[in-house]
């Protein structure tokens, strides 16, 4: 930012003006067109935006790969898909945080773009009060999440009991599982009738 240079840039002439102004002659103001005190910290926005988009692309790849495997009949047995899906588990959360950082940091130094500066909109609350509220939030969330997770884990640890009653025949049934469709077995749509 200090040197106002972009290293390793890849330039595509005219594309930016075509996308943003729908004209080849359109002008898209760059950072240098703004006074220094009105520029957002571009390294943060640069990386948060790219991490978000990269994760979005990887989600699309995961979806297309799983469709392809389903077509090939290997959806439920492909180890690479399982590892990929497991690794991608936090992707939505990380992409969402990066999108949020992109938006919030990207409009600095304004809270309301062009109208209200962040410095003017900060509430006159002492840093100590904010810090103590934050600590209370962290403690409460730790208690809430730890309780929730421990309840879930206890539920997961329980195996199905032998002789357990099957689902009520008159209750709405879950549709045939994808596994049945993929492995070519008759999809009855009714499970749990073994006992
Ligand atoms: C696939 C490629 C993606 C593209 C091209 C894209 C593009 C964008 C753009 C242009 C913005 C607005 C930034 C601004 O305010 O200037 C944005 C914001 C955001 N994006 Fe993405 N995004 C992508 C993927 C994702 C994914 C996968 C998620 C989450 C799962 C996500 C979550 C968000 C969120 C939460 C915001 C902030 C919204 C707000 O506070 O107004 N994005 N994204």
Coordinates of C-alpha atoms and ligand atoms in Angstrom, one line a residue:
X1 CA 0.0 0.0 0.0
X2 CA 2.9 2.3 0.9
X3 CA 4.5 2.0 -2.6
X4 CA 1.1 1.9 -4.4
X5 CA 2.2 -1.0 -6.5
X6 CA 0.6 -4.4 -7.3
X7 CA 3.2 -7.2 -7.5
X8 CA 2.7 -10.2 -9.8
X9 CA -0.4 -8.6 -11.4
X10 CA -2.2 -10.3 -14.2
X11 CA -3.9 -7.8 -16.4
X12 CA -6.8 -8.4 -18.7
X13 CA -7.4 -5.2 -20.7
X14 CA -11.0 -3.8 -20.8
X15 CA -12.6 -6.7 -18.9
X16 CA -13.1 -4.7 -15.7
X17 CA -14.9 -1.8 -17.4
X18 CA -17.0 -4.3 -19.4
X19 CA -18.1 -6.1 -16.2
X20 CA -18.6 -3.0 -14.0
X21 CA -19.9 -0.4 -16.5
X22 CA -21.1 -2.6 -19.4
X23 CA -19.0 -0.5 -21.8
X24 CA -15.5 -0.9 -23.2
X25 CA -14.9 2.9 -22.6
X26 CA -16.2 2.9 -19.0
X27 CA -13.8 4.2 -16.3
X28 CA -13.4 2.2 -13.1
X29 CA -11.7 4.4 -10.4
X30 CA -8.8 2.7 -8.8
X31 CA -7.4 3.1 -5.2
X32 CA -5.0 5.9 -6.4
X33 CA -8.0 8.0 -7.4
X34 CA -8.9 8.4 -3.8
X35 CA -7.1 10.4 -1.2
X36 CA -4.8 8.3 1.0
X37 CA -7.0 8.7 4.1
X38 CA -10.0 7.3 2.3
X39 CA -8.4 4.0 1.2
X40 CA -9.3 0.7 2.7
X41 CA -6.4 -1.6 3.8
X42 CA -6.2 -3.5 0.5
X43 CA -4.0 -6.5 1.6
X44 CA -6.8 -7.6 4.0
X45 CA -9.5 -7.3 1.4
X46 CA -7.3 -8.8 -1.3
X47 CA -6.8 -12.0 0.7
X48 CA -10.2 -12.3 2.3
X49 CA -11.9 -12.0 -1.1
X50 CA -9.7 -14.5 -2.7
X51 CA -10.0 -17.0 0.1
X52 CA -13.8 -16.7 -0.1
X53 CA -13.9 -17.1 -3.9
X54 CA -11.4 -20.0 -3.8
X55 CA -13.5 -21.8 -1.2
X56 CA -16.6 -21.2 -3.3
X57 CA -14.9 -22.7 -6.3
X58 CA -13.8 -25.7 -4.3
X59 CA -17.4 -26.2 -3.1
X60 CA -18.5 -26.3 -6.8
X61 CA -15.7 -28.8 -7.6
X62 CA -16.8 -31.0 -4.7
X63 CA -20.4 -30.9 -6.0
X64 CA -19.4 -31.7 -9.6
X65 CA -17.0 -34.4 -8.5
X66 CA -19.8 -36.0 -6.4
X67 CA -22.2 -35.8 -9.3
X68 CA -19.7 -37.5 -11.5
X69 CA -19.1 -40.2 -8.9
X70 CA -22.8 -40.8 -8.6
X71 CA -23.0 -41.2 -12.4
X72 CA -20.2 -43.7 -12.2
X73 CA -21.9 -45.5 -9.3
X74 CA -19.1 -44.8 -6.8
X75 CA -20.6 -42.0 -4.8
X76 CA -20.6 -43.8 -1.4
X77 CA -17.4 -45.7 -1.8
X78 CA -14.9 -43.1 -3.1
X79 CA -12.3 -42.4 -0.4
X80 CA -11.0 -39.3 -2.1
X81 CA -14.5 -37.8 -2.1
X82 CA -14.9 -38.7 1.6
X83 CA -11.5 -37.0 2.5
X84 CA -12.3 -34.0 0.3
X85 CA -15.7 -33.6 1.9
X86 CA -14.3 -33.9 5.4
X87 CA -11.7 -31.2 4.7
X88 CA -14.3 -29.0 3.2
X89 CA -16.5 -29.2 6.3
X90 CA -15.5 -25.8 7.7
X91 CA -15.3 -24.2 4.2
X92 CA -18.8 -22.5 4.4
X93 CA -18.0 -21.0 7.8
X94 CA -14.5 -19.7 6.7
X95 CA -15.9 -18.4 3.3
X96 CA -18.7 -16.6 5.2
X97 CA -16.2 -15.0 7.6
X98 CA -14.0 -13.9 4.7
X99 CA -17.0 -12.4 2.8
X100 CA -17.9 -10.5 5.9
X101 CA -14.3 -9.3 6.4
X102 CA -14.3 -8.3 2.6
X103 CA -17.4 -6.2 3.0
X104 CA -16.6 -4.6 6.4
X105 CA -12.9 -3.9 5.8
X106 CA -13.5 -3.0 2.1
X107 CA -15.7 0.0 3.0
X108 CA -13.3 1.5 5.6
X109 CA -12.8 4.2 6.7
X110 CA -16.6 4.5 6.4
X111 CA -19.4 2.9 8.4
X112 CA -21.9 4.4 5.9
X113 CA -20.0 4.8 2.7
X114 CA -19.2 8.4 1.9
X115 CA -21.4 9.7 4.7
X116 CA -20.3 8.5 8.1
X117 CA -16.7 7.6 9.1
X118 CA -16.1 4.7 11.4
X119 CA -14.2 7.1 13.7
X120 CA -17.3 9.2 14.0
X121 CA -19.7 6.3 14.5
X122 CA -17.8 4.6 17.4
X123 CA -19.8 4.7 20.6
X124 CA -18.2 6.5 23.6
X125 CA -17.8 3.3 25.6
X126 CA -14.6 2.6 27.5
X127 CA -12.3 -0.1 26.1
X128 CA -12.4 -1.9 29.5
X129 CA -16.2 -2.2 29.3
X130 CA -16.1 -3.6 25.8
X131 CA -13.3 -6.1 26.9
X132 CA -15.3 -7.3 29.9
X133 CA -18.5 -7.8 27.8
X134 CA -16.4 -9.7 25.2
X135 CA -15.0 -12.0 28.0
X136 CA -18.5 -12.7 29.3
X137 CA -19.7 -13.5 25.7
X138 CA -16.8 -15.9 25.2
X139 CA -17.5 -17.7 28.6
X140 CA -21.2 -18.0 27.9
X141 CA -20.7 -19.3 24.4
X142 CA -18.1 -21.8 25.6
X143 CA -20.6 -23.1 28.1
X144 CA -23.5 -23.2 25.6
X145 CA -21.5 -24.9 22.8
X146 CA -19.7 -27.3 25.2
X147 CA -23.1 -28.4 26.6
X148 CA -24.6 -28.8 23.1
X149 CA -21.7 -30.7 21.7
X150 CA -21.5 -33.1 24.8
X151 CA -25.3 -33.8 24.4
X152 CA -24.8 -34.6 20.7
X153 CA -21.8 -36.8 21.4
X154 CA -23.7 -38.7 24.0
X155 CA -26.5 -39.2 21.5
X156 CA -24.1 -40.4 18.8
X157 CA -22.5 -42.9 21.2
X158 CA -25.7 -44.8 21.7
X159 CA -26.1 -47.7 19.4
X160 CA -29.5 -48.8 18.1
X161 CA -31.0 -51.3 20.5
X162 CA -31.9 -54.8 19.3
X163 CA -35.6 -55.3 19.0
X164 CA -36.3 -51.6 18.8
X165 CA -39.7 -50.8 17.3
X166 CA -39.4 -49.8 13.6
X167 CA -41.0 -46.6 12.3
X168 CA -44.7 -46.2 12.4
X169 CA -46.1 -47.5 9.1
X170 CA -48.6 -44.6 8.9
X171 CA -46.1 -41.9 9.6
X172 CA -44.5 -40.1 6.7
X173 CA -41.5 -42.1 5.4
X174 CA -38.1 -40.8 4.3
X175 CA -37.6 -41.1 0.5
X176 CA -35.4 -43.9 -0.8
X177 CA -31.8 -43.4 0.1
X178 CA -29.3 -42.4 -2.5
X179 CA -27.3 -45.5 -1.6
X180 CA -30.1 -47.8 -2.7
X181 CA -30.4 -45.9 -6.0
X182 CA -26.7 -45.9 -6.6
X183 CA -26.1 -49.6 -5.7
X184 CA -29.0 -50.6 -7.9
X185 CA -31.0 -52.3 -5.1
X186 CA -34.8 -52.0 -5.1
X187 CA -35.6 -48.7 -3.5
X188 CA -38.7 -49.3 -1.4
X189 CA -38.5 -46.1 0.5
X190 CA -39.2 -48.0 3.8
X191 CA -36.3 -48.7 6.1
X192 CA -36.0 -50.2 9.6
X193 CA -38.4 -53.1 8.9
X194 CA -35.7 -55.7 9.6
X195 CA -37.0 -56.7 13.0
Ligands
LIG1 C1 -17.8 -18.5 -5.5 C2 -17.3 -17.3 -5.6 C3 -17.7 -16.1 -4.8 C4 -17.8 -14.9 -5.3 C5 -17.4 -14.4 -6.7 C6 -18.2 -14.0 -4.2 C7 -18.4 -12.6 -4.3 C8 -18.7 -11.8 -3.3 C9 -18.7 -10.3 -3.4 C10 -18.5 -9.5 -4.6 C11 -19.1 -9.9 -2.1 C12 -19.3 -8.4 -1.8 C13 -18.1 -7.8 -1.3 C14 -18.3 -6.3 -1.1 O1 -19.2 -5.9 -0.3 O2 -17.7 -5.5 -1.8 C15 -19.2 -11.0 -1.3 C16 -19.6 -10.9 0.1 C17 -19.9 -12.0 0.9 N1 -19.7 -13.3 0.5 FE1 -19.0 -14.0 -1.2 N2 -18.4 -14.8 -3.1 C18 -18.2 -16.1 -3.4 C19 -18.3 -17.1 -2.5 C20 -18.8 -17.1 -1.2 C21 -19.1 -18.2 -0.4 C22 -18.9 -19.7 -0.8 C23 -19.6 -17.7 0.8 C24 -20.0 -18.5 2.1 C25 -20.3 -19.7 2.1 C26 -19.6 -16.3 0.7 C27 -20.1 -15.4 1.7 C28 -20.1 -14.1 1.6 C29 -20.5 -13.2 2.7 C30 -21.1 -13.6 4.1 C31 -20.4 -11.9 2.2 C32 -20.7 -10.6 3.0 C33 -22.1 -10.1 2.7 C34 -22.3 -8.8 3.4 O3 -21.9 -8.6 4.6 O4 -22.9 -7.9 2.8 N3 -19.2 -15.9 -0.5 N4 -19.0 -12.1 -2.0

